[in-house]
One Martini backbone bead per residue (centre of mass of N, CA, C, O) as a GRO file, in nm:
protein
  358
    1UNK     BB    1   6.168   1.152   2.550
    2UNK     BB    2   5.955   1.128   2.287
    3UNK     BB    3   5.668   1.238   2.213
    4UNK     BB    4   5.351   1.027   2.174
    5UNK     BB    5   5.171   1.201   2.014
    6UNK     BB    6   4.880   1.334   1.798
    7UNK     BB    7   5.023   1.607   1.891
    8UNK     BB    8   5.125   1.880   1.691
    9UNK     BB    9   5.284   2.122   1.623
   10UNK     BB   10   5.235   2.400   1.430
   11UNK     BB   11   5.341   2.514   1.133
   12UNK     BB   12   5.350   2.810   1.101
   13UNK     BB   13   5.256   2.972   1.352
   14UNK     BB   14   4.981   3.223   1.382
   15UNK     BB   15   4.813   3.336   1.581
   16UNK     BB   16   4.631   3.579   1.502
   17UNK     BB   17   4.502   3.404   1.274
   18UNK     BB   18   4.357   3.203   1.462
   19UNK     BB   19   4.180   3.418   1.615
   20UNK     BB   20   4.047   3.535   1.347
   21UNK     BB   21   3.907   3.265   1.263
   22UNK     BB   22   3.742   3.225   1.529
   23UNK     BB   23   3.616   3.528   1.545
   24UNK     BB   24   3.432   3.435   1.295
   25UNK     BB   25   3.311   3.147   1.344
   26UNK     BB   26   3.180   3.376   1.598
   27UNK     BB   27   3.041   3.564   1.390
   28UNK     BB   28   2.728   3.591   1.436
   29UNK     BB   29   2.503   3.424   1.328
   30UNK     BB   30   2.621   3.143   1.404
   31UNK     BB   31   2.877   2.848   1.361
   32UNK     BB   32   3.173   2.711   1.329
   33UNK     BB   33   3.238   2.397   1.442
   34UNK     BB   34   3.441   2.319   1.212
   35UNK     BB   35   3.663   2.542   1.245
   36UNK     BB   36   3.727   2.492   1.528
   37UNK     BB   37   3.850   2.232   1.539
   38UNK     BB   38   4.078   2.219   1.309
   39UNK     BB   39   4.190   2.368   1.476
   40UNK     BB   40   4.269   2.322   1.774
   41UNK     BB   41   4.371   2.039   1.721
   42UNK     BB   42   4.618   2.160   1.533
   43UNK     BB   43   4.734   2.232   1.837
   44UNK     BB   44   4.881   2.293   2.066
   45UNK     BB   45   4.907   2.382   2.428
   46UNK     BB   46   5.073   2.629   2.362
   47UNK     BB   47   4.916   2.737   2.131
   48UNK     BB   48   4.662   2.798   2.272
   49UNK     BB   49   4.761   2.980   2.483
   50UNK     BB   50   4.868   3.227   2.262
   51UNK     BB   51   4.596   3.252   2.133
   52UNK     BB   52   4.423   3.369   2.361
   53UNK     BB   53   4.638   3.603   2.396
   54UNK     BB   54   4.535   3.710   2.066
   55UNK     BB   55   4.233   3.702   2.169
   56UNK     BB   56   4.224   3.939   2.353
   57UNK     BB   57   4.393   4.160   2.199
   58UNK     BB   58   4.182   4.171   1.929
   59UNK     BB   59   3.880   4.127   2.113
   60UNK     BB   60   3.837   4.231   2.386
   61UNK     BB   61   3.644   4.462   2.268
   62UNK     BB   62   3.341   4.501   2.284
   63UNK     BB   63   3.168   4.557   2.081
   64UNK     BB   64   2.884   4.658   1.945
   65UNK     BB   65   2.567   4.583   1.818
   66UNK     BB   66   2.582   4.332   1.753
   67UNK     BB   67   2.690   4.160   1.999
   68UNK     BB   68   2.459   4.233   2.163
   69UNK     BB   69   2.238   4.089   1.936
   70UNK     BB   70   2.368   3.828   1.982
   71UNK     BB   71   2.336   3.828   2.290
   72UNK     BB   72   2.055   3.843   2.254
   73UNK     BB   73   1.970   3.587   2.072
   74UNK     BB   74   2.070   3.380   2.277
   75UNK     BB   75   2.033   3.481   2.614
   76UNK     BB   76   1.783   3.633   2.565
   77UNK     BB   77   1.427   3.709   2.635
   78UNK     BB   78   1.178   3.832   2.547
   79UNK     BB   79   0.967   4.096   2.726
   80UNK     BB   80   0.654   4.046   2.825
   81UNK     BB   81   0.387   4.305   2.918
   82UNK     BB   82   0.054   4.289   3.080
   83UNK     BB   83  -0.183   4.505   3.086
   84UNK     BB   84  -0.497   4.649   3.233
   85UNK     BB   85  -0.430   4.953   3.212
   86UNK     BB   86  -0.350   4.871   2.923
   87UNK     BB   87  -0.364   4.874   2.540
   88UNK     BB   88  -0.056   4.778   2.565
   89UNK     BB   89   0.245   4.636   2.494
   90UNK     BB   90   0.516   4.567   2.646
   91UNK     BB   91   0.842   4.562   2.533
   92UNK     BB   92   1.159   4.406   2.651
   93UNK     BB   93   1.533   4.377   2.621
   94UNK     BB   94   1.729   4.198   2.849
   95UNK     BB   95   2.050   4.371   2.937
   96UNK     BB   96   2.299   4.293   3.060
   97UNK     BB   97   2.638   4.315   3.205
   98UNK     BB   98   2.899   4.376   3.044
   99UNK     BB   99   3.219   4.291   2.960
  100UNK     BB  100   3.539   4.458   2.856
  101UNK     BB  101   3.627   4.144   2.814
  102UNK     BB  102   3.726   3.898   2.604
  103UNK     BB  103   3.715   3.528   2.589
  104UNK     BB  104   3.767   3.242   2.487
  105UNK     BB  105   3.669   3.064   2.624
  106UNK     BB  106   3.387   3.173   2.715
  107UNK     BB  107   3.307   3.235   2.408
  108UNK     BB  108   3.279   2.887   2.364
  109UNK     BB  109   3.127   2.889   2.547
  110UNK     BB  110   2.840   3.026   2.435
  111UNK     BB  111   2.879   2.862   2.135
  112UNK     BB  112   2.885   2.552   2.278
  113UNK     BB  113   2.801   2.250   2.355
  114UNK     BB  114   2.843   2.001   2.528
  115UNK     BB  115   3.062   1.745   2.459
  116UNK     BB  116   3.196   1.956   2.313
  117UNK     BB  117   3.250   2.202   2.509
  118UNK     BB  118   3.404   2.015   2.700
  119UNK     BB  119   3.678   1.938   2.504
  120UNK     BB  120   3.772   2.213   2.370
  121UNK     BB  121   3.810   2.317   2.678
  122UNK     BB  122   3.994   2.117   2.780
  123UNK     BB  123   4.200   2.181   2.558
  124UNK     BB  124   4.270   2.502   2.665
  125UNK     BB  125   4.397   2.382   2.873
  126UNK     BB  126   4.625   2.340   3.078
  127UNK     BB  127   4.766   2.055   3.208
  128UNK     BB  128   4.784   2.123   3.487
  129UNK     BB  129   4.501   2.295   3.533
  130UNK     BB  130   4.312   2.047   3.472
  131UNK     BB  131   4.384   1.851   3.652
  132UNK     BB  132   4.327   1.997   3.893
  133UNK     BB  133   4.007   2.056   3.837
  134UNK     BB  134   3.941   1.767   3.846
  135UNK     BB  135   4.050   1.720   4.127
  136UNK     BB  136   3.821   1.928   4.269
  137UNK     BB  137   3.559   1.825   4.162
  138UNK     BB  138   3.605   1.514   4.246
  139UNK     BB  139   3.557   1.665   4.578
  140UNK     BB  140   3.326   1.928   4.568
  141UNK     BB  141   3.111   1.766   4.529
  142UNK     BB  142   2.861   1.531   4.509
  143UNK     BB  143   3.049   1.331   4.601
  144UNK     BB  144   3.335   1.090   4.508
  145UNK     BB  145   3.534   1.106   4.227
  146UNK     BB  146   3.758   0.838   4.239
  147UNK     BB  147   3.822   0.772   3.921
  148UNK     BB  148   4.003   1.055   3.905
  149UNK     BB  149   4.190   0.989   4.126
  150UNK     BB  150   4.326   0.735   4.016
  151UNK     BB  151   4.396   0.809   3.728
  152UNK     BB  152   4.580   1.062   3.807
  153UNK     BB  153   4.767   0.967   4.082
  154UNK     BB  154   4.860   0.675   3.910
  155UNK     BB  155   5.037   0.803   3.646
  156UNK     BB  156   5.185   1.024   3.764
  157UNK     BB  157   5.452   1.149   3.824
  158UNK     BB  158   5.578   1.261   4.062
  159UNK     BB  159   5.613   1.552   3.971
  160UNK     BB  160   5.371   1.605   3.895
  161UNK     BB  161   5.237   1.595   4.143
  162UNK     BB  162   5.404   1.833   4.273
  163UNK     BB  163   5.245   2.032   4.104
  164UNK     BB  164   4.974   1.991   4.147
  165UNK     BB  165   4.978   2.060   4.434
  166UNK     BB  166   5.107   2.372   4.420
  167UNK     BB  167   4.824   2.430   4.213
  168UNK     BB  168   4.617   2.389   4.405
  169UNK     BB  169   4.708   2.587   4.601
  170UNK     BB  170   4.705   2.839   4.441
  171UNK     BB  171   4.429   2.829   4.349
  172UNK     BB  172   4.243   2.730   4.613
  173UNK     BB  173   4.373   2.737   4.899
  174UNK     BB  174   4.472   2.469   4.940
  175UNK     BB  175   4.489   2.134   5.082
  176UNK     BB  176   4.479   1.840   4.886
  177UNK     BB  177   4.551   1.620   5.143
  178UNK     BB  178   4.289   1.731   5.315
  179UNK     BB  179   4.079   1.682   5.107
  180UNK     BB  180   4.101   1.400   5.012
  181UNK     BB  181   4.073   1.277   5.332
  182UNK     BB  182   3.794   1.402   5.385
  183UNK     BB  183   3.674   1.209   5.127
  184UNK     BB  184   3.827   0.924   5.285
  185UNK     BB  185   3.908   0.616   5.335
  186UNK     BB  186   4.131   0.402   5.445
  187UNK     BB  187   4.337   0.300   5.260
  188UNK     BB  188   4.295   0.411   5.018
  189UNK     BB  189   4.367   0.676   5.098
  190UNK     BB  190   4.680   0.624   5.207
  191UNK     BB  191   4.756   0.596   4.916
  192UNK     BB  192   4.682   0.843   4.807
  193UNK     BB  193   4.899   1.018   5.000
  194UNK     BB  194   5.156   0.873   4.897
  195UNK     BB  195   5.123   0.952   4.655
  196UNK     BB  196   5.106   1.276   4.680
  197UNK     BB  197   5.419   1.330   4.768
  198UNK     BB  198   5.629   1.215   4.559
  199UNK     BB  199   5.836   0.954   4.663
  200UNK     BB  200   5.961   0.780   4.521
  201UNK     BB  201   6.201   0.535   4.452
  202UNK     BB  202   6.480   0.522   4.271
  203UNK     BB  203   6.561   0.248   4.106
  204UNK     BB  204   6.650  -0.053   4.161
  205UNK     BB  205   6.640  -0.291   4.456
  206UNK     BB  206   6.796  -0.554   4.416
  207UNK     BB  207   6.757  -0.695   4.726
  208UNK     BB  208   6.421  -0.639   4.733
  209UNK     BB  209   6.248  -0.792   4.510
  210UNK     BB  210   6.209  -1.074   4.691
  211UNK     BB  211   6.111  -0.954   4.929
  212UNK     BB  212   5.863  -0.821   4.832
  213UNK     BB  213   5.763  -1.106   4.699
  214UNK     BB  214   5.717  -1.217   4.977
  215UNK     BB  215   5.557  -1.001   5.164
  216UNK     BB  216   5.294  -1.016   4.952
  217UNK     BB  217   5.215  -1.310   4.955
  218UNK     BB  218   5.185  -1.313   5.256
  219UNK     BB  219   4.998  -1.078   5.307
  220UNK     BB  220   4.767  -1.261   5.139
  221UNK     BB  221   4.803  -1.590   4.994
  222UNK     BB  222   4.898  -1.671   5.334
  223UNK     BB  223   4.633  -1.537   5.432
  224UNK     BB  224   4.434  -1.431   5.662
  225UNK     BB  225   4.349  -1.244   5.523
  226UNK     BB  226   4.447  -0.920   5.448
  227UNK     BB  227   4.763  -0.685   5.419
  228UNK     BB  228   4.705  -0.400   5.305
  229UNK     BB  229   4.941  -0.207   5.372
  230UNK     BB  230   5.145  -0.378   5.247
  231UNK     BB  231   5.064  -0.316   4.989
  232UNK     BB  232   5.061   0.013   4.978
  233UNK     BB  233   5.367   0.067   5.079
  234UNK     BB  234   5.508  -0.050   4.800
  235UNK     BB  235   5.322   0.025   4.563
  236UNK     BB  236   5.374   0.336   4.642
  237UNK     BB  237   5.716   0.348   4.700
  238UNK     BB  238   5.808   0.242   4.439
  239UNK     BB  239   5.947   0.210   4.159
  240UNK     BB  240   5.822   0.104   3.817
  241UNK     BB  241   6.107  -0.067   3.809
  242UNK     BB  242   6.095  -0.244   4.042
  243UNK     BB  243   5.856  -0.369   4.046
  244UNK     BB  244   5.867  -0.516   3.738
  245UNK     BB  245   6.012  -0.742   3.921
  246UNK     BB  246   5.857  -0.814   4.131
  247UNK     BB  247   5.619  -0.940   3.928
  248UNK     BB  248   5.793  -1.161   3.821
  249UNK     BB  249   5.859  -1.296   4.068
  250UNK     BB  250   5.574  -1.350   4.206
  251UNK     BB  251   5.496  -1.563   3.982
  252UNK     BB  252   5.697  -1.744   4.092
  253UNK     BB  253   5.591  -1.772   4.366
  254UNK     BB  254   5.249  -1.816   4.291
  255UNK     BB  255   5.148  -1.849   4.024
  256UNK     BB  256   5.058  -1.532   3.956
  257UNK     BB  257   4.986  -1.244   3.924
  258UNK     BB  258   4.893  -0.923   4.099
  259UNK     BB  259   4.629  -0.875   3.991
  260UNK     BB  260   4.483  -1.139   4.127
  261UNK     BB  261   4.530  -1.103   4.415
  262UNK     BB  262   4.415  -0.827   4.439
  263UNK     BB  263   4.110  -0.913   4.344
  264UNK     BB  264   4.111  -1.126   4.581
  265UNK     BB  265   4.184  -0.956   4.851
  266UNK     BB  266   3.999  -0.705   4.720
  267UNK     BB  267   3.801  -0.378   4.741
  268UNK     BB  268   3.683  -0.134   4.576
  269UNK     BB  269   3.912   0.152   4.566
  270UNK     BB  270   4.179  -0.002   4.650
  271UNK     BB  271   4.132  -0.207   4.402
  272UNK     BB  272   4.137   0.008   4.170
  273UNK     BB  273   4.423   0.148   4.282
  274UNK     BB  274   4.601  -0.119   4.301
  275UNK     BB  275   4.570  -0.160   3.961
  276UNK     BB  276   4.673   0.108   3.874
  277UNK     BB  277   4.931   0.077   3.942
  278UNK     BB  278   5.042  -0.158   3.847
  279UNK     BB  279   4.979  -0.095   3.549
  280UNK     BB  280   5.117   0.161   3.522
  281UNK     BB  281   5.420  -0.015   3.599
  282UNK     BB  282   5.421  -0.138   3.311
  283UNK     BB  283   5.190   0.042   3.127
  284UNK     BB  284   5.052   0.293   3.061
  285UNK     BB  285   4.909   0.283   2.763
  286UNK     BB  286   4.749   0.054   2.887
  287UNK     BB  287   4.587   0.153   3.085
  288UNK     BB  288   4.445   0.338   2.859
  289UNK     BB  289   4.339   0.150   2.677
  290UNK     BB  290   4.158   0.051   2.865
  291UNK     BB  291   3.993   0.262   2.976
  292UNK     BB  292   3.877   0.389   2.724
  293UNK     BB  293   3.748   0.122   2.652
  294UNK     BB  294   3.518   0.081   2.916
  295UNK     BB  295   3.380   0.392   2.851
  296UNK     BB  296   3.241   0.200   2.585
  297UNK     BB  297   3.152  -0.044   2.676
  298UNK     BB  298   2.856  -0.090   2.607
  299UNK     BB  299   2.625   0.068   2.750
  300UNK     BB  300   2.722   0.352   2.722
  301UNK     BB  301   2.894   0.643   2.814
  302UNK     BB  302   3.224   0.775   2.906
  303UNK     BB  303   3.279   1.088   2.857
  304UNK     BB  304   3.475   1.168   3.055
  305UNK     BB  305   3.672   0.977   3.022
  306UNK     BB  306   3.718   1.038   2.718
  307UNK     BB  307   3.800   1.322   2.736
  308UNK     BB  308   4.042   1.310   2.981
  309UNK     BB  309   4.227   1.100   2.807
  310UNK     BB  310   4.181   1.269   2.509
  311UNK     BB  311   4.361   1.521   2.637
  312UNK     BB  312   4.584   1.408   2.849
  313UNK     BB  313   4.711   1.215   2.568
  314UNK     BB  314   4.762   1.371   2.312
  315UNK     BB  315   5.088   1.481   2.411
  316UNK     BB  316   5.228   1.199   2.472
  317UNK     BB  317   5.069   0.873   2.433
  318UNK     BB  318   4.862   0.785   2.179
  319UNK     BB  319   5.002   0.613   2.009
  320UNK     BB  320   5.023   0.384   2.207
  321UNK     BB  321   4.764   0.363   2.315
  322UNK     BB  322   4.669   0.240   2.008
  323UNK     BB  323   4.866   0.002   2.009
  324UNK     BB  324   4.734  -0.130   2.296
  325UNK     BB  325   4.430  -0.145   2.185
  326UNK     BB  326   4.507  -0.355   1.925
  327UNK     BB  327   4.622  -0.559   2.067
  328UNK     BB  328   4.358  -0.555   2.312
  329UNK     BB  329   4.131  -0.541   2.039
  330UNK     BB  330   3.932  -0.584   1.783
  331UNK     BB  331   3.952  -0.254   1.790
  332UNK     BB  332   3.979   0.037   1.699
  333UNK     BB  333   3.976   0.341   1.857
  334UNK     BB  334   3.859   0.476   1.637
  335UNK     BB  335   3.609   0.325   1.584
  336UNK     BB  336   3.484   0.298   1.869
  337UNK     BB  337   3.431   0.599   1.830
  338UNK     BB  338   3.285   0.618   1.595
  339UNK     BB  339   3.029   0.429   1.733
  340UNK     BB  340   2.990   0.629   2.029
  341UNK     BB  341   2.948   0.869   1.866
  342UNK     BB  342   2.870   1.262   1.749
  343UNK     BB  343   2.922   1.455   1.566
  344UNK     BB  344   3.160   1.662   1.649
  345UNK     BB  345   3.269   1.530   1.893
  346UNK     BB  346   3.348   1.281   1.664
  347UNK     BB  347   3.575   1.474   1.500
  348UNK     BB  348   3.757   1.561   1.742
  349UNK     BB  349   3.823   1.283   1.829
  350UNK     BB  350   3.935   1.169   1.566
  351UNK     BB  351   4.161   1.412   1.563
  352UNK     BB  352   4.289   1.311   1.813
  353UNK     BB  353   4.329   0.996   1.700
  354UNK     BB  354   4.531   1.029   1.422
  355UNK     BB  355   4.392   0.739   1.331
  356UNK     BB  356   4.375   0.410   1.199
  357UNK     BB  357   4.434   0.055   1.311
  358UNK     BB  358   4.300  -0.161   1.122
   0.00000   0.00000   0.00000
């Protein structure tokens, strides 16, 4: 199926030339914010990929006495040293050791700040090593960020947390499910470890679909308090066409969603991540609309949420993505960001949302 992303390859791209606009924008004192914006999001993640060894192939090495006094300029401060013995004041440039190669990220982070910097670097990331870092990040600080587990293991096909897992291994030499086992608990926990497997079930299960809507009613709104491992077990192991007949049988036989069952039976992690299973087997689309719509709704943005998924959803389906944040929300993607952001940072916002749906 065609990638329904509102980011397309760049027509006529000649790597070659992108990297010399970007080392121009970022050239002398000063930046130019706006070219590079303009161009990084005008391209795809593949061609972004070639831009960077195209730029460390023709600017990798440091030039002479400007880059110094601009990276002087920028990263050091004049230090005066004041003595008692003597009537001058001597004053020093610290000049620390400069590497003999540039690279095209360490050099946006260097000339971009904030949310706009880590947007771009985002940008500049390939799909999967992003996702990678992502979940090491949200495990390997103080405290974890559950909110990063739930939307990446909940919405990646097998295949792709397949890759994930092996990619996690190669770059950090860890086993990404006992990082992640050693960091969680309780049935949460299970759950994640299953997704993590990546061996869904493929195709429906035609005698199971009335079985499982019987097994998961039982499990819950029939029992006395609730059977979690039997919601992890299912939930976990059927593949999203299986659930999606699941889910229509359990409505005629319970009278109501699974997601009503859900949150009425469960808390906390587990019950965050057993409804992101269930909404990404119905829609990732709208999963990903509505998580959107919630990380800018009320006081205050979550621009990490906003910024992972509008990275990693920008060349897949955000175009889709759109038009089910309009179906479900009195306004579009566009205006929402448009209101809740500001500077550089909401022009590539906006130009990576590709367009209002009002």
């Amino acid at each position: 199926m065609a990638a329904r992303g509102t980011v397309k390859p760049s027509q006529n791209f000649n790597a070659t030339q992108d990297a010399e606009v970007l080392y121009k924008a970022m050239k002398g004192i000063g930046t130019d914010e706006d070219a590079i914006l303009q161009l990084l999001v005008a391209r795809s993640n593949a061609q972004r990929q070639q831009i960077k060894v195209a730029y460390k192939t023709q600017f990798g090495k440091v030039g002479p006495t400007q880059q110094l006094l601009k990276r002087a300029h920028y990263k050091w401060r004049l230090r005066c040293i004041h003595t008692q013995t003597h009537t001058h004041t001597q004053c020093f440039i610290k000049v620390p050791a400069v590497s003999s190669r540039q690279d095209l990220v360490d050099t946006l982070k260097g000339e971009l700040g904030g949310k706009f910097e880590t947007l771009i670097v985002g940008l500049m990331a390939a799909p999967l090593a992003y996702d990678v870092s992502a979940l090491r990040n949200a495990i390997k600080g103080a405290g974890t960020d559950e909110k990063v587990l739930v939307e990446i293991l909940a919405s990646r096909t097998p295949q792709q947390v397949k890759e994930i897992v092996a990619a996690y291994r190669k770059e950090y030499d860890d086993d990404l499910e006992e990082d992640i086992s050693g960091d969680t608990s309780g049935h949460f926990k299970r759950l994640l470890v299953i997704l993590l497997q990546g061996n869904r079930q493929s195709g429906v299960q035609g005698g199971n679909v009335e079985a499982d809507a019987q097994v998961l009613f039982k499990a819950g709104e029939q029992k006395f308090g609730t059977d979690e491992q039997t919601f992890v077990t299912i939930l976990g192991n059927r593949s999203a066409e299986h659930l999606r007949k699941v889910f229509d049988a359990y409505m005629k036989l319970a009278g109501f969603e699974m997601e009503e069952s859900i949150k009425r039976e469960t808390s906390g992690g587990l019950r965050d991540l057993l409804l992101a299973v269930v909404k990404c087997a119905r829609s990732v689309p709208t999963y990903f609309a509505e998580t959107l719509y919630y990380a800018m709704k009320g006081a205050g943005t979550d621009d990490d949420t906003l910024i992972r998924v509008m990275v990693t959803r920008s060349e897949v389906d955000l175009f889709d993505v759109r038009t089910e944040f309009r179906k479900l929300f009195a306004c579009s993607l566009f205006s929402m960001i448009k209101g809740d952001t500001g500077g550089d940072y909401r022009k590539a916002l906006l130009l990576l949302c590709g367009g209002d749906d009002a």
